[in-house]
Amino acid sequence: MNTSAMIQELKTRLARHTAVTVLTGAGISADSGVPTFRGQDGLWNNYRPEELASPEAFDRDPRLVWEWYNWRRNLIRNCQPNPAHYALVDLERRGGTFRIITQNVDGLHTLAGSQRVSEIHGNIWKVRCTRCGRTAVNREVPIAILPHCSHCQGLLRPHIVWFGESLDPVDLQQSHDALRQCELLLIIGTSGVVYPAASFGSVAKEHGAFVAELNRDPTPHSDLVDMAIHGSAQDLVPQLLA
Ligand code: OAD
């Protein structure tokens, strides 16, 4: 099937189905100027995740980790949602059961206006106290290094799920509910190598959903999903709603 035939089929399914779940990754924000992690120009080509995005890294050198997050906060604050984010807002407004599960921490889905969003890897604009566990929104750029909790003076860390850490159980439950309930799962702009999100396509499929992947490049899941469409998210996603 060629791309336009696949888009047409997805449009028909979207019109028919009342339970839709969308899993997004860094690729949906690439067209907004947020760097992806893997592939050409990916952040992990130049930085080592274990030195910047792990609890051990933060214990070892919290200044370095905060400097890296300041760099990313500065970059992301200048980024705006793109047509793919806005198309998902329109999709949600059609009604029915809907949820976006995103691995992105940039907050662009909610900035665009999406309501039912599970940010399973956290949010770059939130901080969490390493002592009392309180979370708070903090949009300072740059954040004063080292930041401390206004309540207990404990050291603040980014409210991000790092390598080796578990997802918040509420996010995990919401995600599994959405994957079990949906008739259609759209997987947009994720390389599909980080778990548990990498297993979400199979979970939805086991529960009877039609699973479609929209990605600029093939992924390890392209042959396992029901449909894989290649192209940029900002071109493809709005076409589904046109
Ligand atoms: P990756 O950087 O691993 O993958 C991005 C995917 O988007 C790749 O498959 C690209 O081919 C695709 N892509 C790039 N530009 C695109 C575009 N314009 N349109 C559509 N697709 C495009 O990002 P994630 O899969 O999100 O974790 O990575 C998962 C997790 O790994 C991240 O959440 C992050 C990272 O380490 C944490 O920060 C905890």
Coordinates of N, CA and C and ligand atoms in Angstrom, one line a residue:
M1 N 0.8 -1.2 0.0 CA 0.0 0.0 0.0 C 0.9 1.3 0.0
N2 N 0.6 2.2 -0.8 CA 1.4 3.4 -0.8 C 0.9 4.4 0.3
T3 N 1.7 5.4 0.6 CA 1.5 6.3 1.7 C 0.1 6.9 1.7
S4 N -0.4 7.4 0.5 CA -1.7 8.0 0.6 C -2.8 7.0 0.8
A5 N -2.6 5.8 0.4 CA -3.6 4.7 0.6 C -3.7 4.4 2.1
M6 N -2.5 4.4 2.7 CA -2.4 4.1 4.2 C -3.0 5.2 5.0
I7 N -2.7 6.5 4.6 CA -3.3 7.6 5.3 C -4.9 7.5 5.2
Q8 N -5.3 7.2 4.0 CA -6.8 7.1 3.7 C -7.4 6.0 4.7
E9 N -6.7 4.9 4.8 CA -7.2 3.8 5.6 C -7.3 4.3 7.1
L10 N -6.2 5.0 7.5 CA -6.2 5.5 8.9 C -7.3 6.5 9.1
K11 N -7.5 7.4 8.2 CA -8.6 8.4 8.3 C -9.9 7.7 8.5
T12 N -10.1 6.6 7.7 CA -11.4 5.9 7.8 C -11.5 5.2 9.2
R13 N -10.4 4.7 9.7 CA -10.4 4.1 11.0 C -10.7 5.1 12.1
L14 N -10.0 6.3 11.9 CA -10.2 7.3 12.9 C -11.7 7.8 13.0
A15 N -12.3 7.8 11.8 CA -13.7 8.3 11.8 C -14.6 7.2 12.4
R16 N -14.2 6.0 12.4 CA -15.0 4.9 12.9 C -14.8 4.6 14.3
H17 N -13.6 4.7 14.8 CA -13.2 4.3 16.1 C -13.4 5.4 17.1
T18 N -13.9 5.0 18.3 CA -14.2 5.9 19.3 C -13.2 5.8 20.5
A19 N -12.2 4.9 20.4 CA -11.2 4.8 21.4 C -9.8 4.8 20.8
V20 N -9.1 5.9 20.9 CA -7.8 6.1 20.2 C -6.8 6.4 21.3
T21 N -5.6 5.8 21.2 CA -4.5 6.1 22.0 C -3.3 6.5 21.1
V22 N -2.5 7.4 21.6 CA -1.4 7.9 20.8 C -0.1 7.8 21.7
L23 N 0.9 7.1 21.2 CA 2.2 7.1 21.9 C 3.1 7.9 21.1
T24 N 3.7 8.9 21.8 CA 4.7 9.8 21.1 C 6.1 9.7 21.7
G25 N 7.0 10.1 20.8 CA 8.4 10.2 21.2 C 9.1 11.4 20.6
A26 N 10.4 11.5 20.8 CA 11.1 12.7 20.4 C 10.8 13.2 19.0
G27 N 10.5 12.2 18.1 CA 10.3 12.6 16.7 C 9.2 13.5 16.4
I28 N 8.2 13.5 17.3 CA 7.1 14.4 17.1 C 7.5 15.9 17.4
S29 N 8.5 16.0 18.2 CA 8.9 17.4 18.6 C 10.1 17.8 17.7
A30 N 10.6 16.9 16.9 CA 11.8 17.3 16.1 C 11.5 18.4 15.2
D31 N 10.3 18.4 14.6 CA 10.0 19.5 13.7 C 9.8 20.8 14.4
S32 N 9.7 20.8 15.7 CA 9.6 22.0 16.6 C 11.0 22.5 16.9
G33 N 12.0 21.7 16.6 CA 13.4 22.1 16.9 C 14.0 21.5 18.2
V34 N 13.2 20.5 18.8 CA 13.7 19.9 20.0 C 14.6 18.7 19.5
P35 N 15.9 18.6 19.9 CA 16.7 17.5 19.4 C 16.2 16.1 19.8
T36 N 16.3 15.1 19.0 CA 16.0 13.7 19.4 C 17.1 13.2 20.1
F37 N 17.0 11.9 20.6 CA 18.1 11.3 21.4 C 19.0 10.4 20.5
R38 N 18.3 9.7 19.5 CA 19.1 8.8 18.7 C 19.1 9.2 17.3
G39 N 19.9 8.5 16.5 CA 19.9 8.8 15.0 C 20.8 10.0 14.8
Q40 N 20.7 10.4 13.5 CA 21.5 11.6 13.1 C 21.1 12.8 13.9
D41 N 22.1 13.5 14.4 CA 21.9 14.7 15.3 C 21.3 14.4 16.7
G42 N 21.2 13.1 17.0 CA 20.6 12.7 18.3 C 21.5 13.1 19.5
L43 N 20.9 13.5 20.6 CA 21.7 14.0 21.7 C 22.7 12.9 22.2
W44 N 22.3 11.6 22.2 CA 23.1 10.6 22.7 C 24.3 10.3 21.8
N45 N 24.4 11.0 20.7 CA 25.7 10.9 19.9 C 26.8 11.7 20.6
N46 N 26.4 12.7 21.3 CA 27.4 13.6 21.8 C 27.5 13.6 23.4
Y47 N 26.5 13.0 24.0 CA 26.5 12.9 25.5 C 26.3 11.5 25.8
R48 N 26.8 11.1 27.0 CA 26.6 9.8 27.5 C 25.4 9.8 28.5
P49 N 24.3 9.0 28.3 CA 23.2 9.1 29.1 C 23.5 8.8 30.6
E50 N 24.5 7.8 30.8 CA 24.8 7.4 32.2 C 25.5 8.6 32.9
E51 N 26.1 9.5 32.2 CA 26.7 10.7 32.9 C 25.8 11.8 33.1
L52 N 24.6 11.8 32.5 CA 23.7 12.9 32.6 C 22.3 12.6 33.0
A53 N 21.9 11.4 32.7 CA 20.4 11.1 32.9 C 20.3 9.8 33.7
S54 N 20.9 9.8 34.9 CA 20.8 8.7 35.8 C 20.9 9.2 37.2
P55 N 20.3 8.5 38.2 CA 20.4 8.9 39.6 C 21.8 8.9 40.1
E56 N 22.6 8.0 39.5 CA 24.1 7.9 39.9 C 24.8 9.2 39.5
A57 N 24.5 9.6 38.2 CA 25.1 10.8 37.7 C 24.8 12.0 38.6
F58 N 23.5 12.1 39.0 CA 23.1 13.2 39.9 C 23.8 13.2 41.2
D59 N 23.9 12.0 41.8 CA 24.6 11.8 43.1 C 26.0 12.3 43.0
R60 N 26.7 11.9 41.8 CA 28.1 12.2 41.6 C 28.3 13.6 41.4
D61 N 27.5 14.2 40.5 CA 27.8 15.6 40.1 C 26.5 16.3 39.7
P62 N 25.7 16.8 40.8 CA 24.5 17.4 40.5 C 24.6 18.7 39.7
R63 N 25.8 19.4 39.8 CA 26.0 20.6 39.1 C 26.0 20.4 37.6
L64 N 26.7 19.3 37.2 CA 26.8 19.0 35.8 C 25.5 18.6 35.2
V65 N 24.7 17.8 36.0 CA 23.4 17.4 35.5 C 22.5 18.6 35.4
W66 N 22.5 19.5 36.4 CA 21.7 20.7 36.3 C 22.1 21.6 35.1
E67 N 23.4 21.7 34.9 CA 23.9 22.5 33.7 C 23.3 22.0 32.4
W68 N 23.3 20.6 32.3 CA 22.8 20.0 31.1 C 21.3 20.3 31.0
Y69 N 20.6 20.2 32.1 CA 19.1 20.5 32.0 C 18.9 22.0 31.8
N70 N 19.7 22.9 32.3 CA 19.6 24.3 31.9 C 19.8 24.5 30.4
W71 N 20.7 23.8 29.9 CA 21.0 24.0 28.4 C 19.7 23.5 27.6
R72 N 19.1 22.4 28.1 CA 18.0 21.9 27.4 C 16.7 22.7 27.7
R73 N 16.6 23.3 28.9 CA 15.5 24.1 29.2 C 15.5 25.4 28.3
N74 N 16.7 25.9 28.2 CA 16.9 27.1 27.3 C 16.5 26.8 25.9
L75 N 16.9 25.6 25.4 CA 16.6 25.3 24.0 C 15.0 25.1 23.9
I76 N 14.5 24.4 24.8 CA 13.0 24.0 24.7 C 12.1 25.2 24.9
R77 N 12.6 26.2 25.7 CA 11.6 27.3 25.9 C 11.4 28.1 24.7
N78 N 12.3 28.0 23.7 CA 12.1 28.7 22.4 C 11.4 27.9 21.4
C79 N 10.9 26.7 21.8 CA 10.3 25.8 20.8 C 8.8 25.9 20.9
Q80 N 8.1 25.8 19.8 CA 6.6 25.9 19.8 C 6.1 24.6 19.3
P81 N 4.8 24.2 19.7 CA 4.2 23.0 19.1 C 4.1 23.2 17.6
N82 N 4.2 22.0 16.9 CA 4.1 22.1 15.4 C 2.8 21.5 15.0
P83 N 2.5 21.4 13.7 CA 1.2 20.9 13.2 C 0.8 19.5 13.7
A84 N 1.8 18.7 14.0 CA 1.5 17.4 14.5 C 0.9 17.4 15.9
H85 N 1.4 18.3 16.8 CA 0.9 18.4 18.1 C -0.5 19.0 18.0
Y86 N -0.7 20.0 17.1 CA -2.1 20.6 17.0 C -3.1 19.6 16.4
A87 N -2.7 18.8 15.5 CA -3.6 17.8 14.9 C -4.1 16.9 16.0
L88 N -3.2 16.5 17.0 CA -3.7 15.6 18.1 C -4.6 16.3 19.0
V89 N -4.5 17.6 19.1 CA -5.5 18.4 19.9 C -6.9 18.3 19.2
D90 N -6.9 18.4 17.9 CA -8.2 18.3 17.2 C -8.7 16.9 17.3
L91 N -7.8 15.9 17.3 CA -8.3 14.5 17.4 C -9.0 14.3 18.7
E92 N -8.4 14.8 19.8 CA -9.0 14.7 21.1 C -10.3 15.4 21.2
R93 N -10.5 16.5 20.5 CA -11.7 17.3 20.6 C -12.9 16.6 19.8
R94 N -12.5 15.6 19.0 CA -13.6 14.9 18.3 C -14.4 14.0 19.3
G95 N -13.9 13.8 20.5 CA -14.6 13.1 21.5 C -14.2 11.6 21.5
G96 N -14.9 10.8 22.4 CA -14.5 9.4 22.5 C -13.4 9.3 23.5
T97 N -13.0 8.0 23.7 CA -11.9 7.7 24.7 C -10.6 8.0 24.0
F98 N -9.8 8.8 24.7 CA -8.6 9.3 24.0 C -7.5 9.5 25.1
R99 N -6.3 9.2 24.8 CA -5.1 9.5 25.6 C -3.9 9.6 24.8
I100 N -3.1 10.6 25.1 CA -1.7 10.6 24.6 C -0.8 10.1 25.7
I101 N 0.1 9.2 25.3 CA 1.1 8.7 26.2 C 2.4 9.2 25.6
T102 N 3.1 10.1 26.3 CA 4.3 10.7 25.7 C 5.5 10.4 26.5
Q103 N 6.6 10.1 25.8 CA 7.9 10.0 26.4 C 8.6 11.3 26.5
N104 N 8.0 12.3 25.9 CA 8.7 13.6 25.8 C 8.5 14.4 27.1
V105 N 9.5 15.1 27.4 CA 9.5 15.9 28.7 C 9.3 17.4 28.3
D106 N 9.2 17.7 27.0 CA 9.2 19.1 26.6 C 7.9 19.9 26.9
G107 N 6.8 19.2 27.2 CA 5.5 19.8 27.6 C 4.8 20.4 26.4
L108 N 5.2 20.0 25.1 CA 4.6 20.6 24.0 C 3.2 20.1 23.7
H109 N 2.9 18.9 24.1 CA 1.5 18.5 23.9 C 0.5 19.4 24.7
T110 N 0.8 19.6 26.0 CA -0.1 20.4 26.8 C -0.1 21.9 26.3
L111 N 1.1 22.3 25.9 CA 1.2 23.7 25.4 C 0.3 23.9 24.2
A112 N 0.2 22.8 23.3 CA -0.6 22.9 22.2 C -2.1 22.9 22.6
G113 N -2.4 22.3 23.7 CA -3.8 22.3 24.1 C -4.4 20.9 24.4
S114 N -3.6 19.8 24.3 CA -4.0 18.5 24.6 C -4.3 18.4 26.1
Q115 N -5.4 17.7 26.5 CA -5.8 17.6 27.9 C -5.4 16.3 28.5
R116 N -5.7 15.2 27.8 CA -5.5 13.9 28.4 C -4.1 13.3 27.9
V117 N -3.1 13.8 28.7 CA -1.7 13.4 28.4 C -1.0 12.8 29.6
S118 N -0.4 11.6 29.4 CA 0.4 11.0 30.4 C 1.9 11.3 30.0
E119 N 2.6 12.1 30.8 CA 4.0 12.3 30.5 C 4.8 11.3 31.3
I120 N 5.0 10.1 30.7 CA 5.5 9.0 31.4 C 7.0 9.2 31.8
H121 N 7.7 10.1 31.1 CA 9.1 10.3 31.5 C 9.3 11.6 32.3
G122 N 8.2 12.2 32.7 CA 8.3 13.5 33.5 C 8.2 14.7 32.6
N123 N 8.6 15.8 33.2 CA 8.4 17.1 32.5 C 9.6 18.0 32.9
I124 N 10.2 18.6 31.9 CA 11.5 19.4 32.1 C 11.2 20.6 32.9
W125 N 9.9 21.1 33.0 CA 9.6 22.3 33.7 C 9.1 22.0 35.1
K126 N 9.3 20.7 35.6 CA 9.0 20.4 37.0 C 10.3 20.0 37.7
V127 N 10.3 20.3 39.0 CA 11.4 19.9 39.9 C 10.9 19.1 41.0
R128 N 11.7 18.3 41.6 CA 11.3 17.4 42.7 C 12.4 17.4 43.8
C129 N 11.9 17.5 45.0 CA 12.8 17.6 46.1 C 13.4 16.2 46.4
T130 N 14.7 16.1 46.5 CA 15.3 14.8 46.8 C 15.1 14.4 48.3
R131 N 14.7 15.3 49.1 CA 14.4 15.0 50.5 C 13.0 14.7 50.8
C132 N 12.1 15.7 50.5 CA 10.7 15.6 50.9 C 9.8 15.1 49.8
G133 N 10.3 15.0 48.6 CA 9.6 14.4 47.4 C 8.6 15.4 46.8
R134 N 8.4 16.6 47.3 CA 7.5 17.5 46.7 C 7.9 17.9 45.3
T135 N 6.9 18.0 44.4 CA 7.1 18.4 43.1 C 6.6 19.8 42.9
A136 N 7.2 20.6 42.0 CA 6.7 22.0 41.7 C 7.1 22.3 40.3
V137 N 6.3 23.2 39.8 CA 6.6 23.8 38.4 C 7.6 24.8 38.6
N138 N 8.6 24.8 37.8 CA 9.7 25.8 37.8 C 10.1 26.1 36.4
R139 N 9.9 27.3 35.9 CA 10.2 27.7 34.6 C 11.4 28.6 34.4
E140 N 12.2 28.7 35.5 CA 13.4 29.6 35.5 C 14.4 29.0 34.5
V141 N 14.9 29.9 33.7 CA 16.0 29.6 32.8 C 17.0 30.7 32.8
P142 N 18.2 30.5 33.3 CA 18.7 29.2 33.9 C 18.2 29.1 35.3
I143 N 18.0 27.9 35.7 CA 17.6 27.7 37.1 C 18.9 27.9 38.0
A144 N 18.8 28.5 39.1 CA 20.0 28.8 40.0 C 20.6 27.4 40.4
I145 N 21.8 27.3 40.1 CA 22.5 26.0 40.5 C 23.3 26.2 41.8
L146 N 23.1 25.4 42.8 CA 22.1 24.3 42.9 C 20.8 24.7 43.5
P147 N 19.7 24.3 42.9 CA 18.4 24.8 43.5 C 18.0 24.0 44.7
H148 N 17.3 24.6 45.7 CA 16.9 24.0 46.9 C 15.4 24.1 47.1
C149 N 14.8 23.2 47.8 CA 13.4 23.1 48.1 C 13.0 24.3 49.1
S150 N 11.9 25.0 48.7 CA 11.5 26.1 49.5 C 10.9 25.6 50.8
H151 N 10.5 24.4 50.9 CA 9.9 23.8 52.0 C 10.8 23.2 53.1
C152 N 11.8 22.4 52.6 CA 12.7 21.7 53.5 C 14.2 21.9 53.2
Q153 N 14.5 22.7 52.2 CA 15.9 23.0 51.8 C 16.6 21.9 51.2
G154 N 15.9 20.8 50.9 CA 16.6 19.6 50.3 C 17.0 20.0 48.9
L155 N 17.9 19.3 48.3 CA 18.3 19.5 46.9 C 17.2 19.2 45.9
L156 N 17.0 20.1 45.0 CA 16.0 19.8 43.9 C 16.6 19.1 42.8
R157 N 15.9 18.2 42.1 CA 16.3 17.5 40.9 C 15.3 17.7 39.8
P158 N 15.6 17.5 38.6 CA 14.6 17.5 37.5 C 13.6 16.4 37.8
H159 N 12.3 16.7 37.5 CA 11.2 15.7 37.7 C 11.1 14.9 36.4
I160 N 12.2 14.1 36.2 CA 12.3 13.3 35.0 C 12.6 11.9 35.4
V161 N 12.1 10.9 34.6 CA 12.4 9.5 34.9 C 13.7 9.2 34.2
W162 N 14.8 9.0 35.0 CA 16.1 8.7 34.4 C 16.3 7.2 34.2
F163 N 17.4 6.9 33.5 CA 17.8 5.5 33.3 C 17.9 4.8 34.6
G164 N 17.3 3.6 34.7 CA 17.4 2.8 35.9 C 16.2 3.1 36.9
E165 N 15.4 4.1 36.6 CA 14.3 4.5 37.5 C 13.0 3.9 36.9
S166 N 12.0 3.8 37.8 CA 10.7 3.2 37.4 C 9.7 4.4 37.1
L167 N 8.8 4.0 36.2 CA 7.7 5.0 35.9 C 6.8 5.2 37.1
D168 N 6.2 6.4 37.2 CA 5.2 6.6 38.3 C 4.1 5.6 38.1
P169 N 3.7 4.9 39.2 CA 2.6 3.9 39.0 C 1.3 4.4 38.5
V170 N 1.0 5.7 38.7 CA -0.2 6.3 38.2 C -0.1 6.4 36.7
D171 N 1.0 6.9 36.2 CA 1.2 7.0 34.8 C 1.2 5.6 34.1
L172 N 1.8 4.7 34.8 CA 1.8 3.3 34.2 C 0.4 2.8 34.1
Q173 N -0.4 3.0 35.2 CA -1.8 2.5 35.2 C -2.6 3.1 34.1
Q174 N -2.5 4.5 34.0 CA -3.2 5.2 33.0 C -2.8 4.7 31.6
S175 N -1.6 4.5 31.4 CA -1.1 4.0 30.1 C -1.6 2.7 29.8
H176 N -1.6 1.8 30.7 CA -2.1 0.4 30.5 C -3.6 0.4 30.2
D177 N -4.3 1.2 30.9 CA -5.8 1.3 30.7 C -6.0 1.8 29.3
A178 N -5.3 2.8 28.9 CA -5.5 3.4 27.5 C -5.1 2.4 26.4
L179 N -4.0 1.6 26.7 CA -3.6 0.6 25.7 C -4.6 -0.6 25.6
R180 N -5.2 -0.9 26.7 CA -6.1 -2.0 26.7 C -7.5 -1.6 26.1
Q181 N -7.8 -0.4 26.3 CA -9.2 0.1 25.9 C -9.2 0.5 24.4
C182 N -8.0 0.9 23.8 CA -8.1 1.5 22.5 C -8.4 0.5 21.4
E183 N -9.0 1.0 20.3 CA -9.2 0.3 19.1 C -8.1 0.6 18.1
L184 N -7.6 1.8 18.3 CA -6.5 2.2 17.4 C -5.4 2.8 18.2
L185 N -4.1 2.4 18.0 CA -3.0 3.0 18.6 C -2.1 3.6 17.5
L186 N -1.8 4.9 17.6 CA -0.9 5.6 16.7 C 0.4 5.7 17.5
I187 N 1.5 5.2 16.9 CA 2.9 5.4 17.5 C 3.6 6.3 16.7
I188 N 3.9 7.5 17.2 CA 4.5 8.6 16.4 C 5.9 9.0 16.9
G189 N 6.9 8.9 16.1 CA 8.2 9.5 16.3 C 8.9 8.9 17.5
T190 N 8.9 7.6 17.7 CA 9.7 7.0 18.7 C 10.5 5.9 18.1
S191 N 11.8 5.8 18.6 CA 12.7 4.7 18.1 C 12.3 3.3 18.6
G192 N 11.5 3.3 19.7 CA 10.9 2.1 20.2 C 12.0 1.2 20.9
V193 N 13.0 1.8 21.5 CA 14.0 1.0 22.1 C 14.1 1.2 23.6
V194 N 13.3 2.1 24.2 CA 13.3 2.3 25.6 C 12.0 1.7 26.2
Y195 N 12.2 0.8 27.2 CA 11.1 0.2 27.9 C 10.7 1.0 29.1
P196 N 9.4 0.9 29.5 CA 8.4 0.0 29.0 C 7.7 0.5 27.7
A197 N 7.9 1.8 27.3 CA 7.1 2.3 26.1 C 7.3 1.4 24.9
A198 N 8.5 0.8 24.8 CA 8.8 0.0 23.6 C 7.8 -1.2 23.5
S199 N 7.2 -1.6 24.7 CA 6.3 -2.8 24.6 C 4.9 -2.3 24.4
F200 N 4.6 -1.1 24.4 CA 3.2 -0.6 24.4 C 2.4 -1.0 23.1
G201 N 3.1 -1.1 22.0 CA 2.5 -1.5 20.8 C 2.0 -2.9 20.9
S202 N 2.8 -3.8 21.5 CA 2.4 -5.2 21.6 C 1.3 -5.3 22.6
V203 N 1.3 -4.5 23.7 CA 0.2 -4.6 24.6 C -1.1 -4.3 24.0
A204 N -1.1 -3.2 23.2 CA -2.4 -2.8 22.5 C -2.8 -3.8 21.5
K205 N -1.9 -4.4 20.8 CA -2.2 -5.4 19.8 C -2.8 -6.6 20.4
E206 N -2.2 -7.1 21.6 CA -2.7 -8.2 22.3 C -4.2 -8.0 22.7
H207 N -4.5 -6.7 22.9 CA -5.9 -6.4 23.3 C -6.8 -6.0 22.2
G208 N -6.3 -6.3 21.0 CA -7.2 -6.2 19.8 C -7.1 -4.9 19.0
A209 N -6.2 -4.0 19.4 CA -6.1 -2.7 18.7 C -5.4 -2.9 17.3
F210 N -5.7 -2.0 16.4 CA -5.0 -1.8 15.2 C -3.9 -0.8 15.5
V211 N -2.6 -1.2 15.2 CA -1.5 -0.4 15.6 C -0.8 0.1 14.3
A212 N -0.7 1.5 14.3 CA 0.0 2.1 13.2 C 1.2 2.9 13.7
E213 N 2.3 2.8 13.0 CA 3.5 3.6 13.3 C 3.7 4.7 12.3
L214 N 3.9 5.9 12.8 CA 4.3 7.0 11.9 C 5.7 7.5 12.3
N215 N 6.6 7.4 11.4 CA 8.0 7.7 11.8 C 8.8 8.1 10.6
R216 N 9.7 9.0 10.7 CA 10.6 9.3 9.6 C 11.3 8.1 9.0
D217 N 11.7 7.2 10.0 CA 12.6 6.1 9.6 C 12.0 4.8 10.1
P218 N 12.4 3.7 9.5 CA 11.9 2.4 10.0 C 12.4 2.2 11.4
T219 N 11.7 1.4 12.2 CA 12.1 1.1 13.6 C 12.1 -0.4 13.8
P220 N 12.6 -1.0 14.9 CA 12.5 -2.4 15.1 C 11.1 -2.9 15.1
H221 N 10.1 -2.0 15.3 CA 8.7 -2.4 15.3 C 7.9 -2.3 14.0
S222 N 8.6 -1.8 13.0 CA 7.9 -1.5 11.7 C 7.3 -2.7 11.1
D223 N 8.0 -3.9 11.2 CA 7.4 -5.1 10.6 C 6.4 -5.8 11.5
L224 N 6.3 -5.3 12.8 CA 5.4 -6.0 13.7 C 4.0 -5.3 13.8
V225 N 4.0 -4.0 13.5 CA 2.8 -3.2 13.6 C 1.9 -3.5 12.4
D226 N 0.6 -3.1 12.4 CA -0.3 -3.4 11.3 C 0.0 -2.5 10.1
M227 N 0.6 -1.3 10.4 CA 0.8 -0.4 9.3 C 2.0 0.5 9.7
A228 N 3.0 0.7 8.8 CA 4.1 1.7 9.1 C 4.1 2.7 8.0
I229 N 4.0 3.9 8.4 CA 4.1 5.0 7.4 C 5.3 5.8 7.7
H230 N 6.1 6.1 6.6 CA 7.3 6.8 6.8 C 7.2 8.3 6.3
G231 N 7.6 9.2 7.2 CA 7.5 10.6 6.8 C 7.7 11.4 8.0
S232 N 7.7 12.7 7.9 CA 7.8 13.5 9.1 C 6.5 13.7 9.8
A233 N 6.5 13.8 11.1 CA 5.3 13.8 11.9 C 4.4 15.0 11.5
Q234 N 5.1 16.2 11.3 CA 4.3 17.4 11.0 C 3.6 17.3 9.6
D235 N 4.1 16.5 8.7 CA 3.5 16.3 7.4 C 2.3 15.3 7.6
L236 N 2.7 14.2 8.2 CA 1.7 13.0 8.2 C 0.5 13.2 9.1
V237 N 0.8 13.6 10.4 CA -0.3 13.6 11.4 C -1.5 14.5 10.9
P238 N -1.2 15.8 10.5 CA -2.4 16.6 10.1 C -3.2 16.0 8.9
Q239 N -2.5 15.2 8.1 CA -3.2 14.6 7.0 C -4.3 13.6 7.5
L240 N -4.1 13.0 8.6 CA -5.1 12.1 9.2 C -6.4 12.7 9.5
L241 N -6.3 14.0 9.7 CA -7.5 14.8 10.2 C -8.1 15.6 9.1
A242 N -7.4 15.7 7.9 CA -7.7 16.7 6.9 C -9.1 16.3 6.3
Ligands
OAD1 P1 14.6 8.7 19.9 O1 15.6 9.9 19.7 O2 15.2 7.5 20.4 O3 13.9 8.4 18.6 C1 13.2 9.4 17.8 C2 12.5 8.8 16.6 O4 11.9 9.8 15.9 C3 13.5 8.0 15.7 O5 12.9 6.8 15.3 C4 13.5 9.0 14.5 O6 13.7 8.2 13.3 C5 12.2 9.6 14.5 N1 12.1 11.0 13.9 C6 13.0 11.9 13.9 N2 12.6 13.0 13.3 C7 11.3 12.8 13.0 C8 10.2 13.6 12.4 N3 10.4 14.8 12.0 N4 9.0 13.0 12.2 C9 8.8 11.7 12.7 N5 9.7 10.9 13.2 C10 10.9 11.5 13.4 O7 13.5 9.3 20.9 P2 12.5 8.4 21.8 O8 12.0 7.2 21.1 O9 11.4 9.4 22.3 O10 14.3 9.1 27.8 O11 13.4 8.1 23.0 C11 12.9 7.4 24.1 C12 13.6 7.9 25.4 O12 15.0 7.7 25.3 C13 13.4 9.4 25.7 O13 12.2 9.7 26.3 C14 14.6 9.7 26.6 C15 15.6 8.9 25.8 O14 16.7 8.5 26.5 C16 14.5 9.9 28.9 O15 14.8 11.1 28.9 C17 14.2 9.2 30.2

